[in-house]
Coordinates of C-alpha atoms in Angstrom, one line a residue:
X479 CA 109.7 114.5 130.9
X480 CA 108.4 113.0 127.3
X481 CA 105.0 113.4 126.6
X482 CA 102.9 110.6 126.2
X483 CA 101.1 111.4 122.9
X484 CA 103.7 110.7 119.8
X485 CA 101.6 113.9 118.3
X486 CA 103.4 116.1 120.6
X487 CA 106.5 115.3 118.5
X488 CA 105.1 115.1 114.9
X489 CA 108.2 116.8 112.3
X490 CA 106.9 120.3 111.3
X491 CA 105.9 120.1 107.5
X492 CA 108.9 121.3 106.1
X493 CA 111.7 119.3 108.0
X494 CA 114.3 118.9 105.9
X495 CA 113.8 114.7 106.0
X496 CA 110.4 115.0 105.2
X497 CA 111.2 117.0 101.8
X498 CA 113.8 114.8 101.1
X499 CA 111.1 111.9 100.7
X500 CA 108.3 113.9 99.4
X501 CA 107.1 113.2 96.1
X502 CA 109.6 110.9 94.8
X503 CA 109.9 107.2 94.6
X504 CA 111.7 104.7 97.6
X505 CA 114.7 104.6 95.1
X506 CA 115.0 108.1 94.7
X507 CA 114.7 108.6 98.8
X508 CA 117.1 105.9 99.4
X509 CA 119.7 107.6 97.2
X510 CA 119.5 111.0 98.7
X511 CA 119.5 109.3 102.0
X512 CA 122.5 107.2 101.4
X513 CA 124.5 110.1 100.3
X514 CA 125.2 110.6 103.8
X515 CA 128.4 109.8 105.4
X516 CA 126.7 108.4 108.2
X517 CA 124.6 106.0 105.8
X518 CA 127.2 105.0 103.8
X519 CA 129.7 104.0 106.9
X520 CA 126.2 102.1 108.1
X521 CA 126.0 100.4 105.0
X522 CA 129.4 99.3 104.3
X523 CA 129.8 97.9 108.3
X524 CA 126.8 96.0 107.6
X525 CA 127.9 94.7 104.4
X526 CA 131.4 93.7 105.9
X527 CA 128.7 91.8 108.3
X528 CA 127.0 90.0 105.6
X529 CA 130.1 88.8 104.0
X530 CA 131.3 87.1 107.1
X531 CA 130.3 82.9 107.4
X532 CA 127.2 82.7 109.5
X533 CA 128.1 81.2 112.9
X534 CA 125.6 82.3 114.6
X535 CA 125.0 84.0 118.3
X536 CA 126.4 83.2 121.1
X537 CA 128.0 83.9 124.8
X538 CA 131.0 83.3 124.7
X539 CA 132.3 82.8 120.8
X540 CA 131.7 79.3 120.9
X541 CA 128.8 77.4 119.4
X542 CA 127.3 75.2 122.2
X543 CA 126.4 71.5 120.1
X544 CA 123.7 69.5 120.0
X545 CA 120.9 72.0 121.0
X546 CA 119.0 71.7 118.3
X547 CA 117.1 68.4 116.2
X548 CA 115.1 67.7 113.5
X549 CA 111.7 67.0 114.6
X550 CA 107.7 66.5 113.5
X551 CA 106.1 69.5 115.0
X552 CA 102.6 69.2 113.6
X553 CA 103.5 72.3 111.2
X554 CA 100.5 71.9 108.3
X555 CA 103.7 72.3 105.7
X556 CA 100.9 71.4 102.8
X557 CA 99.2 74.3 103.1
X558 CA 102.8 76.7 103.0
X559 CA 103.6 75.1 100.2
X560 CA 100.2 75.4 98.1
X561 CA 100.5 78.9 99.2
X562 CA 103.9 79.5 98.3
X563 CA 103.4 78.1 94.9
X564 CA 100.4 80.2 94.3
X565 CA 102.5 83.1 95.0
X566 CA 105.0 82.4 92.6
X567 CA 102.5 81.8 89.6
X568 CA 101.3 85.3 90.1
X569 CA 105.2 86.5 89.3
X570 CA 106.2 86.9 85.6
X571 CA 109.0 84.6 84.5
X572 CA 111.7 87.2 85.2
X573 CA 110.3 88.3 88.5
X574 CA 110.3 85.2 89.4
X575 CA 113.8 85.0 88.8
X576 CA 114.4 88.1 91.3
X577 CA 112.5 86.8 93.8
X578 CA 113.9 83.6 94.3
X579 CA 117.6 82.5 95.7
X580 CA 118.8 78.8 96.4
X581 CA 118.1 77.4 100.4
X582 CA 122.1 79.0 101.5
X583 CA 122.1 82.1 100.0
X584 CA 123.3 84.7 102.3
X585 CA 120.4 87.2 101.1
X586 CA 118.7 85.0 103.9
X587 CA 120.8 87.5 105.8
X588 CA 120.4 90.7 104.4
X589 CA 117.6 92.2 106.2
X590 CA 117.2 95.7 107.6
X591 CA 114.6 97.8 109.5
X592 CA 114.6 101.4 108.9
X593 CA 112.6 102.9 105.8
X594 CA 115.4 103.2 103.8
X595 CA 116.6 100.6 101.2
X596 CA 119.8 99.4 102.1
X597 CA 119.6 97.1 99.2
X598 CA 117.6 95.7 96.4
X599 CA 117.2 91.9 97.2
X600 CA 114.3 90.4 96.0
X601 CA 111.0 92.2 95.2
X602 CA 109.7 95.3 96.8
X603 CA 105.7 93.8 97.4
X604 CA 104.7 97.7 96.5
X605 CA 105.8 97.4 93.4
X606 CA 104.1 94.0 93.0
X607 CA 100.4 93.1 91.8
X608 CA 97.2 92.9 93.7
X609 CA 96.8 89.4 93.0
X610 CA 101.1 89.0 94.7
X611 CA 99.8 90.7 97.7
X612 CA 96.8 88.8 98.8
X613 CA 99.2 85.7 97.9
X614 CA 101.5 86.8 100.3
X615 CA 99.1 87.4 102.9
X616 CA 98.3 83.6 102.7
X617 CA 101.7 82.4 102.4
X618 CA 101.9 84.6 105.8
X619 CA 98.6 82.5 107.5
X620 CA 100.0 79.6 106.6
X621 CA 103.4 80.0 108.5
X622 CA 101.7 81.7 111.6
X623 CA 99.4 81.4 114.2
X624 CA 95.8 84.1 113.9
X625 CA 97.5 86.4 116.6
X626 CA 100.9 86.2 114.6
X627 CA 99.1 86.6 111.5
X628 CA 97.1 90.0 112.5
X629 CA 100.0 91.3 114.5
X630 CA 102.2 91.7 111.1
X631 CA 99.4 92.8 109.3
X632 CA 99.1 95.1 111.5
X633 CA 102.7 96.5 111.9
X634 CA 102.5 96.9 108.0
X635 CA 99.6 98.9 108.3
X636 CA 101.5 100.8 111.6
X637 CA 104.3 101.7 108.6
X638 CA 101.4 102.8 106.4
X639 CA 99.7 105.3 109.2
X640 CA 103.2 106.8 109.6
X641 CA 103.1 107.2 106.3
X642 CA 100.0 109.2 106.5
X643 CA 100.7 111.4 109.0
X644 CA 103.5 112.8 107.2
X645 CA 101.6 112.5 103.7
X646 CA 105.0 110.0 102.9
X647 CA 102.9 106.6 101.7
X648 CA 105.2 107.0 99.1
X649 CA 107.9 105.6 101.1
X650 CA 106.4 104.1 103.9
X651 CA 102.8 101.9 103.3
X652 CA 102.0 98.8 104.1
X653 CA 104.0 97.0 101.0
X654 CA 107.3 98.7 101.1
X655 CA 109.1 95.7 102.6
X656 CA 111.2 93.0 100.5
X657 CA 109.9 89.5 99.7
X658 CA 112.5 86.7 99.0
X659 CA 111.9 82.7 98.7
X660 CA 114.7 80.4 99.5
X661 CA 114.7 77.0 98.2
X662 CA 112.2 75.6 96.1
X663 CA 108.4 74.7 98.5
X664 CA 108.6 71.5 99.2
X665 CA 106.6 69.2 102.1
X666 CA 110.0 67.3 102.2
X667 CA 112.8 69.0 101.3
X668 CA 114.2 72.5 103.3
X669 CA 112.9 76.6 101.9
X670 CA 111.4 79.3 103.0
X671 CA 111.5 82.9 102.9
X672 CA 111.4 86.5 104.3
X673 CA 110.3 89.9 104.4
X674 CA 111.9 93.0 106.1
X675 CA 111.7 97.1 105.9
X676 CA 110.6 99.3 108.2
X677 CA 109.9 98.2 111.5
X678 CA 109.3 94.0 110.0
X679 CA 111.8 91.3 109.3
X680 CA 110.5 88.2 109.6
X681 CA 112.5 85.3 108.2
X682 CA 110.3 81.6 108.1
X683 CA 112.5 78.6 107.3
X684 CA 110.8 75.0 106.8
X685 CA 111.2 71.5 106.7
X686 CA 109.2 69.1 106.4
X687 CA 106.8 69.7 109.3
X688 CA 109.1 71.7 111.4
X689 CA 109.2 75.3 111.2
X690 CA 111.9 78.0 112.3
X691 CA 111.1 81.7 112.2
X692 CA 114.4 83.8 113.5
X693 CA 115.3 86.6 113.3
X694 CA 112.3 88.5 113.7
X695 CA 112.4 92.5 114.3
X696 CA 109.2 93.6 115.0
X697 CA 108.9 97.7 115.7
X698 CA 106.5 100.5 115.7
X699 CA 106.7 104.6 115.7
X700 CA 104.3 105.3 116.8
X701 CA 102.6 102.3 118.8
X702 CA 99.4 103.2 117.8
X703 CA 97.3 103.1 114.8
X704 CA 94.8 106.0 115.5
X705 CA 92.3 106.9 112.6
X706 CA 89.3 106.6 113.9
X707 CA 88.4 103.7 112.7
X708 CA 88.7 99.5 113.4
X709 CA 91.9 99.5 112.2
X710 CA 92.7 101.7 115.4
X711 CA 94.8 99.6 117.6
X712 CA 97.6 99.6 120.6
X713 CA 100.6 97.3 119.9
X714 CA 103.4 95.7 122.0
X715 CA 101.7 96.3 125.6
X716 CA 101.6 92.7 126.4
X717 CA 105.1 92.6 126.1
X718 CA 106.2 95.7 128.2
X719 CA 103.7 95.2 130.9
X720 CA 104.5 91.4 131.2
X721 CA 108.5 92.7 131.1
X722 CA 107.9 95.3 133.8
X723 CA 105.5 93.0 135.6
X724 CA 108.5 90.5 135.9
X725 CA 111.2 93.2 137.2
X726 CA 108.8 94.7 139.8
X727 CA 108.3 91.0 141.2
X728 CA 112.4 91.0 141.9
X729 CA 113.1 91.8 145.1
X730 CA 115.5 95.0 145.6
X731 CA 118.5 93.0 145.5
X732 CA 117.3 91.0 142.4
X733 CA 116.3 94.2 140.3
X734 CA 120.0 95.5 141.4
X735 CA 121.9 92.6 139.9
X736 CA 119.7 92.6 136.9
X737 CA 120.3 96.4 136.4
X738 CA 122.8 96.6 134.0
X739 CA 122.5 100.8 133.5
X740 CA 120.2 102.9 135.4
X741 CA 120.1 105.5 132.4
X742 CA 118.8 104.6 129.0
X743 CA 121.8 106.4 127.4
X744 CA 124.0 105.9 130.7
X745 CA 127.3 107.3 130.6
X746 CA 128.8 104.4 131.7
X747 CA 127.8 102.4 129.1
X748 CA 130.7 101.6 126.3
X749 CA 130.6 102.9 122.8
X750 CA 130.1 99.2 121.4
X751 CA 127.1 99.0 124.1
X752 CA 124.8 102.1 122.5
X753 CA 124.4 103.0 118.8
X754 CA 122.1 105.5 116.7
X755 CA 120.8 102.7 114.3
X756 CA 120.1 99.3 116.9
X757 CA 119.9 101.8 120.6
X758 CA 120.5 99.5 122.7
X759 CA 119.7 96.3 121.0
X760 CA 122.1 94.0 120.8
X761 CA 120.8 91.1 118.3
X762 CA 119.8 93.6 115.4
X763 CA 120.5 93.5 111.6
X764 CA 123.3 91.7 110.7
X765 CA 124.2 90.7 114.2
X766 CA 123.8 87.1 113.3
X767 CA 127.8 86.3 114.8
X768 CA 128.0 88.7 117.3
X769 CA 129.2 87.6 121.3
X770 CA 126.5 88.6 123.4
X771 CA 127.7 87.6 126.8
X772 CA 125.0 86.4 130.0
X773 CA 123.9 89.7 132.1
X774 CA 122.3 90.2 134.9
X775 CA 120.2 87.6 136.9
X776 CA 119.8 83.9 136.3
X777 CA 116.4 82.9 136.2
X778 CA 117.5 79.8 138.5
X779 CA 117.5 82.3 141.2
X780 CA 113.2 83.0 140.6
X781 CA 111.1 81.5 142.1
X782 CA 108.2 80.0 140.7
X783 CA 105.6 82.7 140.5
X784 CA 108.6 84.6 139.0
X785 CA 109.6 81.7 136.7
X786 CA 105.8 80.9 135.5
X787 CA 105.8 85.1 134.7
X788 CA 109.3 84.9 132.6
X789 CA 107.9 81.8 130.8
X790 CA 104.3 83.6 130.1
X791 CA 106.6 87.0 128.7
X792 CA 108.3 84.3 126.0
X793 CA 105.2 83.1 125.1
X794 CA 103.8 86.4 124.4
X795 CA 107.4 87.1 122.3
X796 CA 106.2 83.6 120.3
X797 CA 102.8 83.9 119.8
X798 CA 103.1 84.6 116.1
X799 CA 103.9 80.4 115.8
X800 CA 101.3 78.2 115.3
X801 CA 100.6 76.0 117.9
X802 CA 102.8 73.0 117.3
X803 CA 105.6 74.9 116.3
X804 CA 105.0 77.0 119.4
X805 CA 104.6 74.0 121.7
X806 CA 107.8 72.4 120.6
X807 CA 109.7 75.7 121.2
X808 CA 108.1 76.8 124.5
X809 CA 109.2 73.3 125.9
X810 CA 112.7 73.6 124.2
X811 CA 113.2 76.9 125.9
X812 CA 111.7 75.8 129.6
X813 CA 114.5 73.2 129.2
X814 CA 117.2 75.6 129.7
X815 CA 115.0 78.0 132.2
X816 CA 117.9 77.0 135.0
X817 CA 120.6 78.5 132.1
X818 CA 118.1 82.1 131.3
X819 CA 119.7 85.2 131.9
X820 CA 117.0 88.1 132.6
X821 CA 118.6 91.5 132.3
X822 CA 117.4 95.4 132.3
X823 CA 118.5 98.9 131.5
X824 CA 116.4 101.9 132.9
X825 CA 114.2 102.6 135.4
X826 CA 111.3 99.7 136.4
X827 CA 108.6 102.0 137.8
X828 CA 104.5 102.3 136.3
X829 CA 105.8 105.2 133.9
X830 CA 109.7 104.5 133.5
X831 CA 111.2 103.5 130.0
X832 CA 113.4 100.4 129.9
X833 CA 114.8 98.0 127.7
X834 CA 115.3 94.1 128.5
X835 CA 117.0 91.0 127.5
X836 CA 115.9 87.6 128.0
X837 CA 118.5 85.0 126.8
X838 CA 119.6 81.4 127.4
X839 CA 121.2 79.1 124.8
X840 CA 118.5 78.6 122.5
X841 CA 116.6 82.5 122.7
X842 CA 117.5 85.8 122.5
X843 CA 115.0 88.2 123.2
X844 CA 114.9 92.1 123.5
X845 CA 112.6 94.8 123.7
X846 CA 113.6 98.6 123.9
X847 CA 111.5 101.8 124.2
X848 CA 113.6 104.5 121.9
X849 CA 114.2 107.8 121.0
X850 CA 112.4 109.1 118.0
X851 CA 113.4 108.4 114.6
X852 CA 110.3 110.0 112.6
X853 CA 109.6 111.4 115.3
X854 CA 111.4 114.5 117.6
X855 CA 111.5 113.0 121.1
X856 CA 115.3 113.2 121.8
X857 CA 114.7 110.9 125.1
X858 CA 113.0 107.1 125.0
X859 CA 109.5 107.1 124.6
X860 CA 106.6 104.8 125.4
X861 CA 105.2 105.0 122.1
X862 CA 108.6 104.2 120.0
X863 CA 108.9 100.0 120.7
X864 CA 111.6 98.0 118.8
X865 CA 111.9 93.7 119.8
X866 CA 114.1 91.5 118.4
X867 CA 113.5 87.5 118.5
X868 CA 116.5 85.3 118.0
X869 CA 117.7 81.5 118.1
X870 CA 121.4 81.5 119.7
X871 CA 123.8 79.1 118.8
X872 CA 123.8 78.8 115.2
X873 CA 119.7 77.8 114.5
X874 CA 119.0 81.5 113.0
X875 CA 117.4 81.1 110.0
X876 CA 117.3 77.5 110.8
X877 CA 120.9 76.7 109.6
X878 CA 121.2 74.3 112.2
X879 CA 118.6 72.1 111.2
X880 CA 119.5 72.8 107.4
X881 CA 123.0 71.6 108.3
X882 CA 121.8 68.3 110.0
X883 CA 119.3 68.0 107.1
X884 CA 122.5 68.0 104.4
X885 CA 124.3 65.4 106.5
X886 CA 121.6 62.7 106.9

């Protein structure tokens, strides 16, 4: 059985990944890293993804209309834009220039989560100044809520304490992730922007006083920042004790239906259905037009104790929005409760690893414990949490709302 403590499977000093990265910049680690077959297949399916016209996600191939409108949601879109105009002053000229790509660009789409650079959109923040970062951090307050706003920071400083614990800050600190601004910040007119790298893609797209933030991977490996200090913190347990809270209320039929695989890495499962990069996420990078079909249980089936606790997991998955933005999309997503499919792979007991799927026509969300990446655990572990957020039906990234904004 795993071990609970992620230092039980700490890479001895001289693995051969950890040389590869040590002393040397992200470029030079990327390159060695991406002179792998393996990589290089991963990065040309994913560009083959990139170049396809979004559509968006769906169940069944075919974009369900009219889920989605153009609203006021009390979103303070003064303040992101003052923020986001700060930011760009503290860019030279021709930084500026790579940071910055018009409101449709399909870089919107490029993002990635493991450590490696997969591509060079945009500006690394690492390799940005002092004054860039702190503007980024409130360009980041600005678009979230004080729990969302902590909760990044603190997955960027998660990527950091990896880094220590291999002596690898080189590659992995708490500014090795890609910054990009779409559109030109506006309280009227559509932009926004993104980061992603290791274990954080968040993509925020505004207009006017509405706000969109999908896709969003959030991960960690380990789930613990453990120095000794106040930055020493546990992340994700709301979200898998509020998931396994809601599967243990089922009764034994219910959990059986929503059972898709008893095994993490089930034999049954089909090849599209497990991969090394995504496990067994479904809505990762460069998913955005993949055909997820509805599994497992209908949440018209819960009752109401069961209902209330599925609602009080999304909210948990949305708490990065601030509160108007949240509101609005909390009541959007109760709408189609009678249309939520709730679905699960692995065991549900008190220690058991598992992954589930919440997902109706406007959300897609997953979490999954994995196996380790940085670190050895062969099996799912406790301590190695990816989620992924999504809007179904074409409003990823807000292109639904961008696309009723260009036909008024």
């Amino acid at each position: 059985m795993t071990s609970r403590n992620f230092r039980d499977y700490l890479m001895p000093a001289d693995a051969h990944r950890i040389g590869l990265a040590r002393g040397v910049d992200v470029h030079t680690y990327g390159e060695r890293m991406l002179a792998t077959d393996k990589a290089q297949k991963l990065k040309a399916h994913w560009q083959a993804m990139l170049d396809e016209t979004f559509r968006g996600i769906t169940s069944n191939g075919e974009i369900q209309p009219d889920l989605y409108r153009l609203q006021d949601e009390g979103f303070a879109v003064e303040n992101a834009v003052a923020a986001a105009q700060a930011l760009l002053q503290t860019l030279a000229p021709e930084v500026q220039i790579e940071a910055c790509y018009p409101i449709e660009a399909k870089q919107w789409r490029a993002w990635y989560n493991p450590e490696i650079p997969f591509n060079d959109y945009g500006v690394r923040l690492e390799e940005t100044s002092t004054a860039t970062r702190e503007a980024f951090l409130k360009l980041l307050r600005s678009c979230t809520s004080e729990r969302g706003f902590i909760k990044v920071q603190q997955l960027m400083d998660a990527n950091h304490f990896l880094g220590e614990l291999y002596d690898l800050t080189n590659i992995m600190n708490r500014w090795s992730f890609h910054f990009m601004l779409f559109g030109e910040p506006s309280a009227t007119q559509p932009w926004g922007w993104n980061i992603y790298g290791h274990h954080v893609a968040f993509c925020c797209f505004i207009i006017g006083r509405q706000l969109v933030i999908a896709p969003i991977f959030m991960g960690v490996e380990p789930n613990v920042i453990a120095r000794g200090d106040d930055t020493d913190c546990v992340l994700f347990t709301e979200e898998e004790q509020r998931g396994l809270a809601l599967m243990q209320s089922l009764n034994p039929d219910q959990q059986a239906r929503a059972t898709l695989y008893q095994q993490m890495e089930d034999p049954l499962m089909p090849p599209e259905r497990f991969n090394f990069a995504d496990q067994r996420h479904l809505g990762g990078a460069f998913q955005d037009n993949r055909v997820i079909p509805l599994e497992g249980i209908c949440a018209a089936e819960f009752n109401a104790s069961q209902r209330a606790s599925l609602m009080e997991t999304i909210r948990v998955f949305l708490d990065f929005l601030p509160d108007g933005p949240r509101e609005a999309r909390l009541k959007q997503i109760e709408q189609h409760l009678e249309s939520t499919w709730w679905s699960w792979i692995g065991g549900c007991g008190n220690d058991d690893v598992f992954y589930y799927r919440i997902q109706s026509p406007v959300v897609l969300l997953e979490f999954d414990h994995h196996s380790g990446m940085w670190l050895t655990n062969e099996e799912p572990a406790r301590f190695h949490i990816h989620t992924i957020t999504r809007i179904p039906n074409g409003n990823d990234y807000g292109k639904a709302l961008l696309m009723q904004y260009q036909k008024q």
